[in-house]
Amino acid sequence: MAHKTEALFRDDAYLRTAEATVVAINERGGIILDRTIFYATSGGQPGDTGHIERGDGSRIAIAATITGETKDEIIHVPAPELATLQVGERVKLAIDWERRYLLMRMHAACHLLTVVCPFPITGAAVFEDDSRVDFDIPDASFTKEEVTAGMMDLVRADHPIFTRLISDGELGANPGLVKSKNVRPPVGTGKIRLVCIGENASVDSQPCGGTHVKSTGEIGEIHIGKIEKKGRENRRFRIRFGPMPVN
Ligand SMILES: [Zn+2]
């Protein structure tokens, strides 16, 4: 039976610590809690790492976080050492905040890229130092410099980033919200989480379950490191932190 973990990071991506209760340990040693601040790998964003602290102060390193039988079941994968947690035990959670914050900045930067390049998305992967978004672009007339300038205008404007829940019906009435070419947001659960940028979502809104910073200014300086051709109409844009290197 799959458990339903309360995903605290959905309402507050800035939680670095929290308390929780152990609900189950699965057959592979994965730890399932009633609630968590650990984001589980999905939507191109890698899961969190960090540790779980027991009542006696000992720590269990968490090497990865994944979803289980359903998207609502979050499994904390301990580092190889034997975890001896008991069901019902109260624990303290701490994520590797430096890593997560880089991922939040990068993930938000990916959204900005989809504003500057308004084309169907065919894939995306967020990493701490280099992220990529693939687009279906028939005419590849973009330059790294132009796209970087467009993204940095949005960063400097320091637009708010926030989430909003809409119904399946609202999404159906606004098909333009979905930018992904192959992946449709799950419908039938009643509510879809939109990530919005700008006052009244004036800059962008799209379905996303990931973690993002709360304003575009927090992303800081970024640039397009590379635009690669992947197939006839596919272009892969790589986002990196810092100013564009001078050649
Ligand atoms: Zn997102």
XYZ file of C-alpha atoms and ligand atoms in Angstrom:
248
model
C 0.000 0.000 0.000
C 1.333 3.428 -0.959
C 1.515 6.094 1.717
C 0.619 9.739 1.221
C 3.422 11.979 2.479
C 2.569 15.593 3.308
C 4.872 17.574 0.975
C 5.796 20.633 3.064
C 8.065 22.028 0.310
C 5.049 22.663 -1.935
C 3.741 25.451 0.292
C 7.130 26.652 1.540
C 10.203 25.856 -0.531
C 12.361 27.684 2.032
C 11.927 25.155 4.879
C 15.391 23.831 5.772
C 14.380 21.778 8.809
C 11.201 20.160 10.127
C 10.045 17.406 12.477
C 8.279 14.276 11.310
C 7.225 10.776 12.328
C 8.461 7.563 10.712
C 5.504 5.863 8.999
C 7.227 2.896 7.358
C 10.554 1.441 6.243
C 10.180 -0.301 2.891
C 11.801 -3.602 1.886
C 14.808 -1.767 0.409
C 15.398 0.305 3.535
C 13.725 3.444 2.185
C 12.316 5.712 4.889
C 8.727 6.946 4.628
C 7.591 9.801 6.895
C 4.211 11.419 7.591
C 5.552 14.747 6.263
C 8.751 15.951 4.635
C 10.792 18.898 3.364
C 12.761 16.589 1.004
C 11.745 17.147 -2.636
C 11.461 13.851 -4.526
C 12.981 13.592 -8.015
C 10.413 14.573 -10.636
C 9.739 17.086 -13.388
C 13.437 17.322 -14.253
C 14.437 18.461 -10.752
C 16.618 16.056 -8.737
C 15.515 14.986 -5.267
C 17.028 16.453 -2.102
C 19.884 15.143 -0.021
C 20.426 15.851 3.674
C 19.988 13.964 6.926
C 17.469 12.637 9.419
C 18.340 13.096 13.093
C 17.082 10.666 15.737
C 16.121 11.512 19.296
C 19.614 10.528 20.560
C 21.269 12.982 18.159
C 22.611 10.351 15.751
C 22.199 11.123 12.077
C 21.211 9.088 9.047
C 22.511 10.588 5.813
C 19.917 10.767 3.033
C 21.551 10.192 -0.345
C 18.470 10.621 -2.538
C 14.728 11.253 -2.410
C 12.357 9.557 -4.830
C 8.656 8.873 -5.258
C 7.242 5.432 -4.532
C 4.250 3.581 -5.923
C 2.418 6.872 -6.343
C 3.635 10.470 -6.711
C 2.303 11.197 -3.214
C 4.556 8.640 -1.549
C 8.003 10.130 -0.860
C 10.875 7.765 -0.076
C 14.060 8.947 1.667
C 16.925 6.744 0.518
C 19.556 6.415 3.265
C 23.277 6.285 2.539
C 24.551 2.672 2.558
C 24.974 2.386 6.340
C 22.213 0.464 8.085
C 19.331 2.640 9.199
C 17.652 1.336 12.324
C 14.696 3.699 12.503
C 11.521 2.427 14.130
C 8.017 3.075 12.872
C 6.437 5.746 15.062
C 9.787 7.345 15.942
C 9.927 11.168 15.944
C 12.824 12.561 13.902
C 14.255 15.901 12.797
C 14.803 16.546 9.112
C 17.427 18.762 7.503
C 18.000 19.152 3.781
C 21.295 20.125 2.154
C 20.134 23.715 1.819
C 23.026 25.055 -0.270
C 22.363 22.449 -2.934
C 18.574 22.894 -2.837
C 18.858 26.690 -3.066
C 21.012 26.377 -6.204
C 18.366 24.030 -7.640
C 15.582 26.511 -6.762
C 17.448 29.335 -8.504
C 18.213 27.134 -11.530
C 14.669 25.799 -11.731
C 13.266 29.345 -11.716
C 15.825 30.269 -14.403
C 14.423 27.458 -16.586
C 10.985 29.092 -16.334
C 12.492 32.419 -17.471
C 14.069 30.682 -20.447
C 10.623 29.402 -21.501
C 9.357 32.993 -21.382
C 12.206 34.272 -23.570
C 11.890 31.237 -25.886
C 8.128 30.625 -26.159
C 8.283 27.271 -27.957
C 7.065 23.768 -27.064
C 9.333 22.159 -24.453
C 10.521 18.651 -25.262
C 12.638 18.049 -22.163
C 14.350 19.671 -19.185
C 16.836 18.776 -16.458
C 17.822 20.964 -13.520
C 21.264 20.638 -11.906
C 23.151 22.762 -9.383
C 25.563 24.306 -11.872
C 24.239 23.617 -15.367
C 20.631 23.072 -16.435
C 19.091 22.378 -19.786
C 15.789 22.931 -21.522
C 15.063 21.383 -24.931
C 12.684 23.111 -27.318
C 11.046 22.227 -30.567
C 12.173 25.265 -32.612
C 11.839 25.068 -36.382
C 13.830 28.231 -37.011
C 16.914 28.448 -34.824
C 17.717 32.114 -35.133
C 18.410 32.665 -31.419
C 21.843 33.596 -30.179
C 23.213 32.922 -26.681
C 23.689 36.651 -26.210
C 20.084 37.595 -27.085
C 18.547 34.908 -24.901
C 20.877 35.763 -22.005
C 19.931 39.449 -22.281
C 16.207 38.577 -22.275
C 16.573 36.375 -19.192
C 18.674 38.958 -17.335
C 16.034 41.651 -18.019
C 13.541 39.435 -16.176
C 16.027 38.805 -13.342
C 16.713 42.517 -12.883
C 12.979 43.343 -12.878
C 12.763 41.186 -9.702
C 9.299 39.798 -10.478
C 7.543 37.809 -7.724
C 7.249 34.015 -8.180
C 4.291 32.308 -6.494
C 2.020 29.285 -6.835
C -1.708 29.045 -7.390
C -4.033 26.056 -7.589
C -6.495 25.791 -10.460
C -9.120 23.192 -11.352
C -8.934 20.712 -14.228
C -11.684 22.784 -15.875
C -9.669 25.998 -15.704
C -6.681 24.242 -17.233
C -8.888 22.788 -19.961
C -10.145 26.293 -20.750
C -6.562 27.606 -20.983
C -4.602 24.999 -22.965
C -1.881 27.592 -23.622
C -0.713 27.187 -20.016
C 0.862 23.854 -20.908
C 4.203 24.456 -22.613
C 5.453 20.930 -22.550
C 5.040 19.138 -25.861
C 4.849 15.564 -24.589
C 4.120 15.779 -20.879
C 0.643 16.780 -19.731
C 0.063 17.717 -16.107
C -1.883 15.039 -14.232
C -5.617 15.761 -14.353
C -8.334 14.119 -12.336
C -6.842 15.005 -8.954
C -9.026 18.152 -8.871
C -6.262 20.708 -8.490
C -3.284 21.636 -10.650
C -0.432 23.679 -9.247
C 0.531 26.661 -11.374
C 3.839 28.448 -10.921
C 3.273 32.126 -11.713
C 5.779 34.905 -12.405
C 5.002 38.628 -12.132
C 2.151 40.561 -10.494
C -1.061 38.705 -11.401
C 1.075 36.192 -13.325
C 1.706 38.874 -15.965
C 5.042 37.350 -17.023
C 4.205 33.634 -17.038
C 2.249 30.795 -15.507
C 2.607 27.078 -16.124
C 1.886 23.832 -14.285
C 4.898 22.725 -12.217
C 5.417 20.757 -9.006
C 9.030 21.800 -8.372
C 10.672 24.226 -5.960
C 11.533 27.779 -7.023
C 12.886 30.971 -5.441
C 10.274 33.601 -4.524
C 11.433 36.307 -6.925
C 13.340 36.447 -10.198
C 15.959 38.702 -8.585
C 16.998 35.829 -6.318
C 18.125 33.828 -9.359
C 21.082 36.188 -9.724
C 23.341 36.400 -12.733
C 22.895 33.612 -15.293
C 23.763 33.062 -18.921
C 23.181 30.658 -21.777
C 26.359 28.603 -21.975
C 25.468 26.765 -25.152
C 22.727 26.212 -27.715
C 23.070 22.708 -29.146
C 21.304 21.175 -32.098
C 19.610 17.924 -31.116
C 17.852 16.633 -34.183
C 16.289 18.642 -37.001
C 13.992 20.831 -34.937
C 15.247 20.266 -31.427
C 17.458 22.825 -29.713
C 19.030 22.319 -26.305
C 19.722 25.460 -24.251
C 22.180 25.202 -21.369
C 21.832 27.657 -18.478
C 24.792 28.425 -16.227
C 25.354 30.731 -13.281
C 27.496 33.843 -13.503
C 28.248 36.240 -16.347
C 28.768 34.982 -19.881
C 32.476 34.168 -20.327
C 34.331 36.575 -22.598
C 35.986 34.729 -25.473
Zn 9.047 24.815 -12.077
